[in-house]
Backbone as ProteinMPNN parsed JSONL, in Angstrom:
{"seq_chain_A": "MAATFRGTTPEPPDDRPRLTVLSGPSGVGKSTVVAHMRKEHPEVWLSVSATTRKPRPGEKHGVHYFFVSDEEMDKLIANGELLEWAEFAGNRYGTPRAAVLEHLEAGVPVLLEIDLQGARQVRETMPEGRLVFLAPPSWEELVRRLTGRGTEAPEVIERRLDAAKVELAAEPEFDETLVNTSVKDVARELLALMDVV", "coords_chain_A": {"N_chain_A": [[-1.391, -12.771, -17.209], [-2.437, -12.053, -14.862], [-4.785, -12.699, -12.339], [-8.212, -11.963, -12.132], [-10.685, -10.371, -10.183], [-13.847, -9.352, -10.345], [-16.503, -6.928, -9.832], [-16.839, -6.693, -7.084], [-16.699, -4.317, -5.76], [-18.408, -1.188, -5.498], [-18.837, 1.144, -8.223], [-17.468, 4.493, -8.4], [-19.519, 7.458, -7.923], [-19.38, 9.155, -10.166], [-17.266, 10.152, -12.92], [-14.883, 10.399, -11.61], [-11.557, 9.448, -10.516], [-10.966, 6.265, -8.925], [-9.922, 5.418, -5.623], [-6.964, 3.581, -5.345], [-5.607, 0.774, -3.813], [-2.624, -0.748, -3.015], [-1.395, -3.788, -1.956], [0.256, -6.512, -0.252], [2.399, -9.351, 0.484], [5.352, -8.914, 2.547], [8.399, -8.267, 0.888], [7.533, -8.799, -1.655], [7.775, -6.838, -3.535], [6.445, -4.371, -3.668], [7.159, -1.604, -3.255], [9.133, -1.27, -5.209], [7.699, -1.661, -7.581], [5.884, 0.484, -7.404], [7.654, 2.685, -7.422], [8.764, 2.432, -9.992], [6.473, 2.763, -11.555], [5.689, 5.39, -10.915], [7.823, 6.827, -11.859], [7.474, 6.679, -14.582], [4.89, 7.697, -14.756], [4.327, 10.337, -13.222], [2.059, 11.699, -12.516], [0.372, 10.138, -11.022], [-0.733, 10.123, -7.776], [0.911, 9.394, -4.848], [-0.011, 8.546, -1.697], [1.087, 10.163, 1.271], [2.163, 8.94, 4.288], [1.337, 9.456, 7.769], [3.453, 9.269, 10.61], [4.635, 8.058, 13.786], [7.237, 7.499, 14.159], [10.717, 8.438, 14.368], [12.392, 10.683, 12.074], [14.517, 9.292, 9.544], [17.962, 9.649, 8.429], [18.052, 11.983, 5.797], [15.344, 11.846, 5.247], [12.409, 13.721, 4.586], [10.029, 15.861, 6.127], [6.654, 15.658, 5.224], [7.292, 14.837, 2.688], [8.497, 12.22, 2.567], [7.295, 11.169, 4.863], [4.719, 12.317, 7.14], [5.843, 13.468, 10.011], [4.83, 12.923, 13.21], [3.898, 13.56, 16.654], [3.185, 11.285, 19.412], [0.931, 12.238, 20.712], [-0.232, 13.871, 18.758], [-0.839, 11.91, 16.863], [-2.7, 10.401, 18.321], [-4.808, 12.265, 18.37], [-5.413, 12.507, 15.601], [-6.387, 9.935, 15.103], [-8.539, 9.779, 16.936], [-10.204, 11.801, 15.953], [-11.052, 10.789, 13.576], [-9.506, 11.27, 11.335], [-7.884, 9.694, 9.817], [-7.663, 7.38, 7.159], [-6.854, 4.816, 7.503], [-4.933, 3.048, 9.957], [-2.032, 1.677, 11.591], [-0.007, -0.214, 13.883], [3.444, -0.723, 13.936], [6.386, -2.297, 14.685], [6.586, -0.856, 17.095], [5.951, 1.737, 16.414], [3.455, 4.012, 15.111], [1.569, 4.21, 12.101], [-0.243, 5.957, 9.58], [-2.827, 6.809, 7.16], [-3.563, 9.973, 6.051], [-6.832, 11.182, 5.712], [-8.007, 13.528, 4.489], [-6.251, 14.593, 2.473], [-6.206, 12.513, 0.604], [-8.907, 12.46, -0.246], [-9.142, 15.066, -1.301], [-7.388, 14.975, -3.529], [-8.605, 12.943, -5.074], [-11.086, 14.155, -5.599], [-10.226, 16.205, -7.189], [-9.713, 14.895, -9.466], [-7.376, 13.444, -9.645], [-5.455, 10.496, -9.953], [-5.134, 8.289, -7.224], [-2.911, 6.472, -5.191], [-2.442, 4.08, -2.677], [0.055, 2.517, -0.84], [0.079, 0.007, 1.188], [-0.068, -2.108, 4.176], [-1.653, -5.349, 4.847], [-3.424, -5.126, 7.05], [-4.01, -2.37, 6.981], [-5.191, -2.212, 4.425], [-7.54, -3.66, 4.842], [-8.843, -1.95, 6.607], [-9.257, 0.284, 4.955], [-11.07, -0.822, 3.189], [-13.296, -0.842, 4.835], [-13.633, 1.915, 5.44], [-13.623, 3.255, 2.965], [-15.379, 1.884, 0.878], [-15.687, 1.987, -1.881], [-13.179, 2.024, -2.938], [-10.49, 0.457, -4.81], [-9.004, -2.591, -4.224], [-5.886, -3.949, -4.651], [-3.998, -6.827, -4.95], [-0.664, -7.7, -4.67], [1.071, -10.363, -5.762], [3.6, -12.906, -5.249], [5.516, -14.722, -7.79], [5.767, -17.335, -6.931], [5.739, -19.258, -3.851], [8.304, -20.109, -3.216], [9.899, -18.262, -4.558], [9.285, -15.936, -3.143], [10.328, -16.583, -0.622], [13.014, -16.746, -1.355], [13.497, -14.06, -2.027], [13.071, -12.803, 0.449], [14.973, -13.988, 2.111], [17.255, -13.56, 0.704], [18.153, -10.985, 1.027], [19.958, -10.806, 3.076], [20.375, -9.184, 5.259], [19.114, -9.423, 7.628], [18.431, -10.963, 10.827], [18.054, -14.537, 11.435], [15.718, -15.096, 12.984], [14.155, -12.856, 12.545], [13.657, -13.072, 9.818], [12.196, -15.429, 9.88], [9.889, -14.554, 11.224], [8.936, -12.734, 9.311], [8.359, -14.512, 7.216], [6.344, -16.066, 8.376], [4.402, -14.06, 8.683], [4.025, -13.475, 5.991], [2.727, -15.781, 5.071], [0.213, -15.506, 6.261], [-0.582, -13.131, 5.033], [-0.642, -13.887, 2.306], [-2.745, -15.699, 2.364], [-4.883, -14.005, 2.52], [-5.496, -13.108, 0.028], [-7.976, -13.62, -1.476], [-9.665, -11.613, -0.481], [-9.275, -9.357, -1.935], [-9.864, -7.17, -4.781], [-8.534, -7.405, -7.184], [-5.794, -9.319, -8.484], [-2.375, -9.104, -9.033], [0.436, -10.626, -10.445], [3.766, -10.562, -9.574], [5.863, -10.979, -11.779], [7.378, -9.482, -13.43], [8.606, -6.3, -12.969], [8.183, -4.122, -14.673], [6.019, -5.021, -16.271], [4.003, -5.454, -14.328], [3.733, -2.885, -13.274], [2.681, -1.62, -15.526], [0.235, -3.014, -15.776], [-0.982, -2.246, -13.403], [-1.248, 0.517, -13.78], [-3.05, 0.442, -15.906], [-5.312, -0.597, -14.623], [-5.87, 1.576, -13.057], [-6.733, 3.311, -14.918], [-4.895, 5.041, -16.104], [-3.293, 4.703, -18.282]], "CA_chain_A": [[-1.015, -13.609, -16.075], [-3.126, -11.556, -13.667], [-6.136, -13.193, -12.059], [-9.044, -10.785, -11.91], [-11.936, -10.55, -9.46], [-14.62, -8.16, -10.663], [-17.851, -6.806, -9.297], [-16.914, -6.747, -5.626], [-16.784, -2.976, -5.186], [-19.228, -0.301, -6.323], [-18.146, 2.199, -8.972], [-17.713, 5.814, -7.834], [-20.744, 8.027, -8.466], [-19.166, 9.845, -11.44], [-16.067, 9.673, -13.599], [-13.664, 10.651, -10.832], [-10.796, 8.217, -10.312], [-11.154, 5.533, -7.676], [-8.737, 5.156, -4.807], [-6.384, 2.255, -5.551], [-4.779, 0.33, -2.693], [-1.727, -1.851, -3.362], [-0.926, -4.486, -0.77], [0.819, -7.83, -0.531], [3.359, -9.747, 1.514], [6.684, -8.311, 2.613], [9.357, -8.872, -0.036], [6.937, -9.082, -2.968], [8.243, -5.807, -4.459], [5.472, -3.266, -3.793], [7.842, -0.304, -3.388], [9.84, -1.257, -6.495], [6.675, -1.478, -8.618], [5.362, 1.853, -7.288], [8.709, 3.612, -7.86], [8.854, 2.332, -11.459], [5.244, 3.327, -12.106], [5.658, 6.848, -10.74], [8.862, 7.406, -12.718], [6.843, 6.786, -15.901], [3.634, 8.466, -14.641], [4.371, 11.081, -11.959], [0.74, 12.271, -12.178], [-0.258, 9.289, -10.008], [-0.367, 10.652, -6.464], [1.137, 8.385, -3.809], [-0.32, 9.14, -0.404], [2.171, 10.247, 2.25], [1.653, 8.501, 5.584], [1.785, 10.055, 9.034], [4.088, 8.263, 11.466], [5.196, 8.51, 15.066], [8.67, 7.204, 14.259], [11.615, 9.572, 14.12], [12.924, 10.684, 10.702], [15.844, 8.728, 9.271], [18.757, 10.624, 7.672], [17.614, 12.239, 4.428], [13.884, 11.882, 5.117], [11.852, 15.07, 4.756], [8.647, 15.962, 6.591], [5.723, 15.988, 4.156], [7.712, 14.204, 1.43], [8.563, 10.784, 2.842], [6.258, 10.947, 5.88], [4.41, 13.409, 8.061], [6.334, 13.001, 11.312], [3.957, 13.478, 14.245], [4.097, 13.045, 18.009], [2.163, 10.331, 19.853], [-0.286, 13.005, 21.038], [-0.842, 14.27, 17.477], [-1.416, 10.697, 16.262], [-3.918, 10.117, 19.103], [-5.86, 13.191, 17.908], [-5.789, 12.118, 14.237], [-7.203, 8.715, 15.202], [-9.788, 10.101, 17.658], [-11.044, 12.671, 15.128], [-11.393, 10.113, 12.319], [-8.796, 11.929, 10.234], [-7.064, 8.72, 9.099], [-8.401, 6.317, 6.457], [-6.41, 3.576, 8.136], [-3.686, 3.186, 10.708], [-1.539, 0.428, 12.151], [1.227, -0.117, 14.667], [4.465, -1.609, 13.405], [7.693, -2.145, 15.354], [6.514, 0.14, 18.162], [5.541, 3.043, 15.889], [2.173, 3.994, 14.414], [1.543, 4.763, 10.752], [-1.618, 6.116, 9.13], [-3.061, 7.55, 5.922], [-4.46, 11.114, 6.248], [-8.023, 11.095, 4.875], [-8.332, 14.751, 3.748], [-5.422, 14.731, 1.273], [-6.67, 11.504, -0.357], [-10.194, 12.916, -0.801], [-8.902, 16.265, -2.117], [-6.809, 14.577, -4.811], [-9.624, 12.22, -5.845], [-12.093, 15.114, -6.07], [-9.597, 17.01, -8.242], [-9.519, 14.041, -10.631], [-6.016, 12.892, -9.649], [-5.427, 9.107, -9.503], [-4.47, 8.164, -5.923], [-2.447, 5.131, -4.852], [-1.925, 3.811, -1.333], [0.849, 1.292, -0.728], [-0.061, -0.263, 2.622], [-0.103, -3.524, 4.549], [-2.953, -6.02, 4.848], [-4.269, -4.524, 8.094], [-4.465, -1.084, 6.463], [-6.1, -2.453, 3.297], [-8.836, -4.061, 5.404], [-9.485, -0.755, 7.163], [-9.719, 1.104, 3.834], [-12.283, -1.488, 2.696], [-14.386, -0.398, 5.712], [-13.834, 3.373, 5.414], [-13.881, 3.69, 1.587], [-15.682, 0.637, 0.166], [-15.596, 2.143, -3.34], [-11.78, 1.887, -3.347], [-10.11, -0.807, -5.449], [-7.906, -3.238, -3.524], [-5.077, -4.758, -5.566], [-3.052, -7.687, -4.234], [0.545, -8.024, -5.43], [1.475, -11.71, -5.352], [4.861, -13.382, -5.826], [5.307, -15.792, -8.77], [5.649, -18.587, -6.178], [6.186, -19.164, -2.457], [9.762, -20.286, -3.214], [10.498, -16.994, -4.98], [9.142, -14.995, -2.027], [11.325, -17.002, 0.383], [14.33, -16.351, -1.882], [13.625, -12.599, -1.907], [13.148, -12.407, 1.862], [16.222, -14.478, 2.719], [18.37, -13.111, -0.128], [18.646, -9.655, 1.402], [21.138, -11.054, 3.897], [20.586, -8.087, 6.21], [18.311, -9.633, 8.832], [18.682, -12.166, 11.622], [17.152, -15.643, 11.073], [14.409, -15.02, 13.668], [13.39, -11.792, 11.868], [13.211, -13.671, 8.555], [11.136, -16.394, 10.237], [8.68, -13.766, 11.512], [8.456, -12.211, 8.032], [7.775, -15.623, 6.457], [5.064, -16.385, 9.033], [3.472, -12.979, 8.32], [3.738, -13.603, 4.558], [1.728, -16.848, 4.902], [-1.074, -14.905, 6.628], [-0.918, -12.143, 3.999], [-0.997, -14.601, 1.075], [-4.057, -16.324, 2.574], [-5.906, -12.953, 2.43], [-5.657, -12.69, -1.376], [-9.371, -13.566, -1.946], [-10.354, -10.409, -0.004], [-8.929, -8.253, -2.83], [-10.624, -7.071, -6.021], [-7.671, -7.806, -8.303], [-4.481, -9.851, -8.125], [-1.316, -8.995, -10.037], [1.574, -11.471, -10.079], [4.98, -9.797, -9.851], [6.901, -11.691, -12.529], [8.195, -8.433, -14.049], [8.241, -4.986, -12.412], [7.671, -3.297, -15.763], [4.689, -5.52, -16.659], [3.05, -5.221, -13.235], [3.486, -1.435, -13.224], [1.783, -1.321, -16.641], [-1.087, -3.562, -15.43], [-1.536, -1.42, -12.334], [-1.655, 1.769, -14.428], [-4.255, 0.152, -16.689], [-6.4, -0.712, -13.658], [-6.15, 2.924, -12.57], [-7.136, 4.105, -16.094], [-3.892, 6.085, -16.35], [-2.725, 4.494, -19.63]], "C_chain_A": [[-1.763, -13.189, -14.815], [-4.502, -12.191, -13.539], [-6.987, -12.0, -11.653], [-10.325, -11.161, -11.191], [-12.736, -9.285, -9.666], [-15.939, -8.147, -9.919], [-17.958, -6.813, -7.789], [-16.974, -5.373, -4.983], [-17.617, -2.085, -6.094], [-18.371, 0.713, -7.067], [-18.385, 3.537, -8.268], [-18.896, 6.471, -8.547], [-20.572, 8.743, -9.802], [-17.867, 9.354, -12.05], [-14.773, 10.033, -12.868], [-12.882, 9.352, -10.656], [-11.136, 7.567, -8.97], [-9.836, 5.473, -6.934], [-8.258, 3.744, -5.117], [-5.437, 1.954, -4.408], [-3.942, -0.85, -3.168], [-1.202, -2.47, -2.077], [-0.392, -5.846, -1.189], [1.871, -8.144, 0.507], [4.677, -8.987, 1.435], [7.6, -9.038, 1.639], [8.822, -9.111, -1.431], [7.314, -8.017, -4.007], [7.298, -4.64, -4.662], [6.163, -1.933, -4.061], [8.549, -0.172, -4.736], [8.859, -0.994, -7.632], [6.165, -0.04, -8.603], [6.395, 2.866, -7.781], [8.821, 3.606, -9.389], [7.645, 3.015, -12.109], [5.254, 4.85, -12.04], [6.76, 7.549, -11.536], [8.283, 7.642, -14.12], [5.621, 7.713, -15.876], [3.588, 9.22, -13.31], [3.023, 11.696, -11.571], [-0.035, 11.401, -11.189], [0.224, 9.767, -8.647], [-0.266, 9.515, -5.454], [0.939, 9.05, -2.458], [0.894, 9.092, 0.531], [1.591, 9.927, 3.62], [2.149, 9.391, 6.718], [2.413, 8.946, 9.863], [4.611, 8.891, 12.752], [6.689, 8.191, 15.165], [9.49, 8.433, 13.9], [12.134, 9.516, 12.686], [14.292, 10.009, 10.629], [16.634, 9.772, 8.489], [18.251, 10.747, 6.235], [16.104, 12.294, 4.245], [13.36, 13.277, 5.42], [10.392, 14.992, 5.182], [7.758, 16.398, 5.433], [6.082, 15.389, 2.809], [7.711, 12.686, 1.612], [7.461, 10.365, 3.814], [5.878, 12.292, 6.475], [4.81, 12.889, 9.438], [5.541, 13.702, 12.411], [4.288, 12.856, 15.594], [3.008, 12.016, 18.327], [0.844, 11.042, 20.13], [-1.008, 13.427, 19.755], [-1.502, 13.065, 16.805], [-2.701, 10.298, 16.991], [-5.088, 10.971, 18.616], [-6.35, 12.821, 16.512], [-6.723, 10.906, 14.259], [-8.558, 9.033, 15.824], [-10.748, 10.915, 16.796], [-11.433, 12.05, 13.791], [-10.691, 10.694, 11.115], [-7.886, 10.986, 9.447], [-7.965, 7.692, 8.419], [-8.087, 4.966, 7.066], [-5.187, 3.898, 8.969], [-3.32, 1.834, 11.297], [-0.296, 0.714, 12.99], [2.2, -1.145, 14.129], [5.786, -1.291, 14.093], [7.688, -0.991, 16.36], [6.148, 1.547, 17.712], [4.204, 2.904, 15.179], [2.301, 4.725, 13.072], [0.086, 4.903, 10.339], [-1.707, 6.968, 7.883], [-4.02, 8.703, 6.177], [-5.595, 11.11, 5.223], [-8.192, 12.309, 3.951], [-7.549, 14.857, 2.442], [-5.851, 13.741, 0.194], [-7.949, 11.99, -1.04], [-10.014, 14.128, -1.705], [-8.359, 15.895, -3.496], [-7.827, 13.839, -5.675], [-10.658, 13.183, -6.424], [-11.55, 16.006, -7.188], [-9.319, 16.178, -9.501], [-8.14, 13.425, -10.747], [-6.071, 11.425, -9.195], [-4.585, 8.979, -8.229], [-4.142, 6.699, -5.648], [-1.999, 5.099, -3.396], [-1.134, 2.517, -1.406], [0.914, 0.966, 0.76], [-0.124, -1.761, 2.9], [-1.535, -4.056, 4.585], [-3.918, -5.395, 5.849], [-4.853, -3.196, 7.612], [-5.458, -1.244, 5.323], [-7.488, -2.836, 3.792], [-9.578, -2.859, 5.994], [-10.021, 0.156, 6.05], [-10.992, 0.504, 3.247], [-13.501, -1.045, 3.521], [-14.691, 1.09, 5.524], [-14.14, 3.923, 4.025], [-14.175, 2.462, 0.729], [-15.62, 0.749, -1.35], [-14.162, 2.048, -3.846], [-11.517, 0.526, -3.972], [-8.889, -1.366, -4.722], [-7.188, -4.195, -4.473], [-4.029, -5.512, -4.752], [-1.873, -7.984, -5.157], [1.082, -9.352, -4.9], [2.835, -12.066, -5.949], [4.575, -14.462, -6.869], [5.116, -17.156, -8.098], [6.094, -18.331, -4.738], [7.712, -19.234, -2.403], [10.475, -18.983, -3.586], [10.412, -15.963, -3.862], [10.157, -15.309, -0.928], [12.709, -16.554, -0.063], [14.551, -14.849, -1.715], [13.81, -12.175, -0.453], [14.465, -12.84, 2.502], [17.445, -13.947, 1.974], [18.918, -11.751, 0.236], [19.908, -9.763, 2.242], [21.389, -10.004, 4.961], [19.885, -8.33, 7.536], [18.647, -10.948, 9.516], [17.677, -13.258, 11.248], [15.771, -15.553, 11.73], [13.523, -13.929, 13.052], [12.833, -12.329, 10.553], [12.067, -14.642, 8.822], [9.815, -15.676, 10.507], [8.071, -13.219, 10.217], [7.772, -13.304, 7.203], [6.433, -16.041, 7.047], [4.009, -15.35, 8.657], [3.068, -13.107, 6.851], [2.692, -14.688, 4.297], [0.325, -16.309, 5.198], [-1.533, -13.95, 5.528], [-1.337, -12.824, 2.693], [-2.383, -15.231, 1.177], [-5.191, -15.311, 2.413], [-6.186, -12.528, 0.989], [-7.119, -12.645, -1.846], [-10.166, -12.336, -1.487], [-10.184, -9.23, -0.977], [-9.73, -8.32, -4.128], [-9.84, -7.601, -7.216], [-6.394, -8.4, -7.727], [-3.544, -9.67, -9.305], [-0.137, -9.827, -9.548], [2.853, -10.771, -10.519], [6.064, -10.666, -10.489], [7.87, -10.698, -13.166], [7.704, -7.088, -13.533], [7.595, -4.121, -13.489], [6.24, -3.709, -16.14], [3.649, -5.225, -15.59], [2.727, -3.731, -13.117], [2.515, -1.035, -14.327], [0.355, -1.813, -16.342], [-1.768, -2.707, -14.364], [-2.028, -0.07, -12.898], [-2.943, 1.582, -15.228], [-5.474, 0.038, -15.768], [-6.842, 0.67, -13.18], [-6.61, 3.852, -13.692], [-6.165, 5.253, -16.376], [-3.31, 5.929, -17.75], [-3.831, 4.303, -20.65]], "O_chain_A": [[-1.726, -13.896, -13.808], [-5.282, -12.221, -14.49], [-6.532, -11.128, -10.913], [-10.977, -12.145, -11.539], [-12.326, -8.225, -9.192], [-16.43, -9.171, -9.445], [-19.062, -6.927, -7.256], [-17.266, -5.26, -3.792], [-17.548, -2.203, -7.317], [-17.301, 1.095, -6.594], [-19.408, 3.7, -7.603], [-19.237, 6.078, -9.663], [-21.559, 8.92, -10.515], [-17.412, 8.255, -11.735], [-13.691, 9.974, -13.453], [-13.472, 8.272, -10.645], [-11.538, 8.236, -8.018], [-8.765, 5.477, -7.542], [-9.06, 2.81, -5.147], [-4.574, 2.764, -4.07], [-4.482, -1.839, -3.665], [-0.64, -1.785, -1.222], [-0.566, -6.276, -2.329], [2.204, -7.291, 1.329], [5.057, -8.485, 0.378], [7.589, -10.266, 1.564], [9.556, -9.571, -2.306], [7.193, -8.251, -5.209], [7.334, -3.985, -5.703], [5.792, -1.215, -4.99], [8.563, 0.904, -5.335], [9.141, -0.207, -8.536], [6.027, 0.585, -9.654], [6.041, 3.81, -8.487], [8.958, 4.663, -10.005], [7.784, 3.75, -13.086], [4.87, 5.52, -12.998], [6.641, 8.733, -11.85], [8.558, 8.657, -14.759], [5.35, 8.422, -16.845], [2.899, 8.802, -12.38], [2.852, 12.16, -10.443], [-0.997, 11.87, -10.58], [1.426, 9.816, -8.384], [-1.222, 8.773, -5.233], [1.639, 10.004, -2.117], [1.626, 8.103, 0.57], [0.638, 10.569, 4.062], [3.22, 9.993, 6.642], [1.954, 7.805, 9.822], [4.972, 10.067, 12.802], [7.338, 8.567, 16.141], [9.015, 9.343, 13.22], [12.3, 8.429, 12.133], [15.113, 10.14, 11.537], [16.038, 10.696, 7.935], [18.047, 9.746, 5.548], [15.625, 12.741, 3.202], [13.794, 13.93, 6.369], [9.621, 14.176, 4.675], [8.055, 17.375, 4.744], [5.274, 15.422, 1.881], [7.013, 11.965, 0.9], [6.789, 9.353, 3.619], [6.604, 13.276, 6.34], [4.18, 11.972, 9.966], [5.577, 14.927, 12.527], [4.875, 11.777, 15.673], [2.027, 11.896, 17.593], [-0.228, 10.52, 19.823], [-2.234, 13.353, 19.67], [-2.592, 13.182, 16.244], [-3.679, 9.903, 16.356], [-6.208, 10.483, 18.466], [-7.554, 12.818, 16.256], [-7.716, 10.858, 13.532], [-9.598, 8.616, 15.314], [-11.963, 10.746, 16.891], [-12.07, 12.702, 12.963], [-11.205, 10.627, 9.998], [-7.197, 11.414, 8.521], [-8.913, 7.192, 9.024], [-8.943, 4.084, 7.137], [-4.492, 4.885, 8.726], [-4.171, 0.963, 11.478], [0.368, 1.737, 12.827], [1.836, -2.297, 13.893], [6.244, -0.149, 14.081], [8.66, -0.243, 16.464], [6.046, 2.454, 18.538], [3.852, 1.825, 14.703], [3.031, 5.707, 12.937], [-0.741, 4.066, 10.702], [-0.802, 7.744, 7.575], [-5.185, 8.461, 6.492], [-5.353, 11.043, 4.018], [-8.487, 12.147, 2.767], [-8.129, 15.178, 1.405], [-5.863, 14.078, -0.99], [-8.062, 11.94, -2.265], [-10.652, 14.221, -2.754], [-8.808, 16.43, -4.509], [-7.906, 14.082, -6.879], [-11.06, 13.056, -7.581], [-12.306, 16.501, -8.024], [-8.763, 16.683, -10.477], [-7.762, 12.938, -11.812], [-6.671, 11.13, -8.161], [-3.468, 9.492, -8.16], [-4.971, 5.81, -5.842], [-1.269, 5.98, -2.94], [-1.603, 1.53, -1.972], [1.694, 1.561, 1.504], [-0.22, -2.574, 1.981], [-2.497, -3.314, 4.381], [-5.086, -5.162, 5.535], [-6.038, -2.923, 7.807], [-6.447, -0.515, 5.246], [-8.495, -2.396, 3.236], [-10.801, -2.767, 5.888], [-11.101, 0.731, 6.18], [-11.896, 1.239, 2.85], [-14.597, -0.89, 2.983], [-15.855, 1.486, 5.457], [-14.83, 4.935, 3.898], [-13.329, 2.039, -0.059], [-15.512, -0.264, -2.041], [-13.941, 1.996, -5.056], [-12.229, -0.44, -3.701], [-7.862, -0.695, -4.617], [-7.788, -5.119, -5.023], [-3.278, -4.922, -3.975], [-2.053, -8.457, -6.279], [1.493, -9.453, -3.744], [3.187, -11.587, -7.027], [3.501, -15.063, -6.844], [4.406, -18.02, -8.613], [6.738, -17.325, -4.443], [8.342, -18.505, -1.637], [11.509, -18.641, -3.014], [11.354, -15.2, -3.649], [10.772, -14.401, -0.37], [13.49, -16.044, 0.739], [15.63, -14.408, -1.32], [14.613, -11.29, -0.158], [15.009, -12.127, 3.345], [18.54, -13.887, 2.534], [20.016, -11.387, -0.186], [20.811, -8.932, 2.142], [22.487, -9.929, 5.512], [20.035, -7.543, 8.471], [19.083, -11.909, 8.882], [16.573, -12.952, 10.795], [14.766, -15.893, 11.107], [12.299, -14.054, 13.035], [11.677, -12.076, 10.213], [11.085, -14.674, 8.079], [8.754, -16.129, 10.076], [6.853, -13.234, 10.041], [6.745, -13.064, 6.569], [5.492, -16.337, 6.31], [2.868, -15.698, 8.351], [1.911, -12.876, 6.501], [1.859, -14.539, 3.403], [-0.629, -16.612, 4.482], [-2.7, -13.947, 5.137], [-2.286, -12.383, 2.044], [-3.114, -15.29, 0.188], [-6.337, -15.701, 2.194], [-7.036, -11.668, 0.76], [-7.483, -11.709, -2.559], [-11.226, -12.047, -2.042], [-10.876, -8.22, -0.85], [-10.211, -9.383, -4.523], [-10.413, -8.173, -8.143], [-5.963, -8.039, -6.632], [-3.871, -10.034, -10.435], [0.247, -9.747, -8.381], [3.009, -10.427, -11.691], [7.043, -11.039, -9.843], [9.032, -11.021, -13.413], [6.52, -6.771, -13.646], [6.582, -3.467, -13.245], [5.364, -2.861, -16.307], [2.538, -4.796, -15.902], [1.576, -3.361, -12.887], [1.628, -0.211, -14.106], [-0.616, -1.11, -16.623], [-2.976, -2.474, -14.417], [-3.098, 0.411, -12.526], [-3.816, 2.45, -15.229], [-6.552, 0.528, -16.106], [-8.024, 0.908, -12.932], [-6.852, 5.037, -13.46], [-6.577, 6.317, -16.836], [-2.877, 6.913, -18.349], [-3.553, 4.115, -21.834]]}, "name": "protein", "num_of_chains": 1, "seq": "MAATFRGTTPEPPDDRPRLTVLSGPSGVGKSTVVAHMRKEHPEVWLSVSATTRKPRPGEKHGVHYFFVSDEEMDKLIANGELLEWAEFAGNRYGTPRAAVLEHLEAGVPVLLEIDLQGARQVRETMPEGRLVFLAPPSWEELVRRLTGRGTEAPEVIERRLDAAKVELAAEPEFDETLVNTSVKDVARELLALMDVV"}
C-alpha cells in the first residue's frame, strides 16, 4: 500500500546506515508507530531533541529531551550544532548533530521523528538522509483523529487542520510515503526501509 519514490537521495559512501527522518501531519500517528517499532527493535536509536521548554512531570533530562536555556539554544544554533531546529508554541526544539553522527558512524540505525520544517532542514544539512512521509489513509480519517481527541478547543483543532493541509501538500518532497492503515504494518515497512529487518 506504500507509494515509493526512489533515486532522490544519494546512498551513503559505505555500508553504514542512513539517517531516517519520519514526518507527517499532526494526528497521523508518528509517535505511536515509533513506539511500536522501538518496542520490537530497541536497537533503533531515536534522537533526543533539545528544547527550551520546561520539563513536564515525569520527563527526564537526556531521556525525553535535553532541557536547555534560551542562551544555550542560541549557542547551539550559532555554532551549527543542530541538524534542524524550529519554534513551536513559544519554545524552540532542535536535533543535536553530534549524537546523530556518532550513532550512524557506529553502525546504529538512527530515526528522527520531526515536523515538516525540521525535515526540510535535514534535507539541506544531511542530503543523504532518507525522508519518510507518514500519510493518513484519507483526509476524513485524519480529521476524525484530530477532532476525536476531544481535548482541544475548536480554534486549536482548526489551526491543526489548516497545518495538516500544508503538511499533506509537501508529500512529494519526501523519498518514501507510508500510509498509516495499521501501526504494526507501517512499523514493519519503516524497519524494512531502515534495513533493520
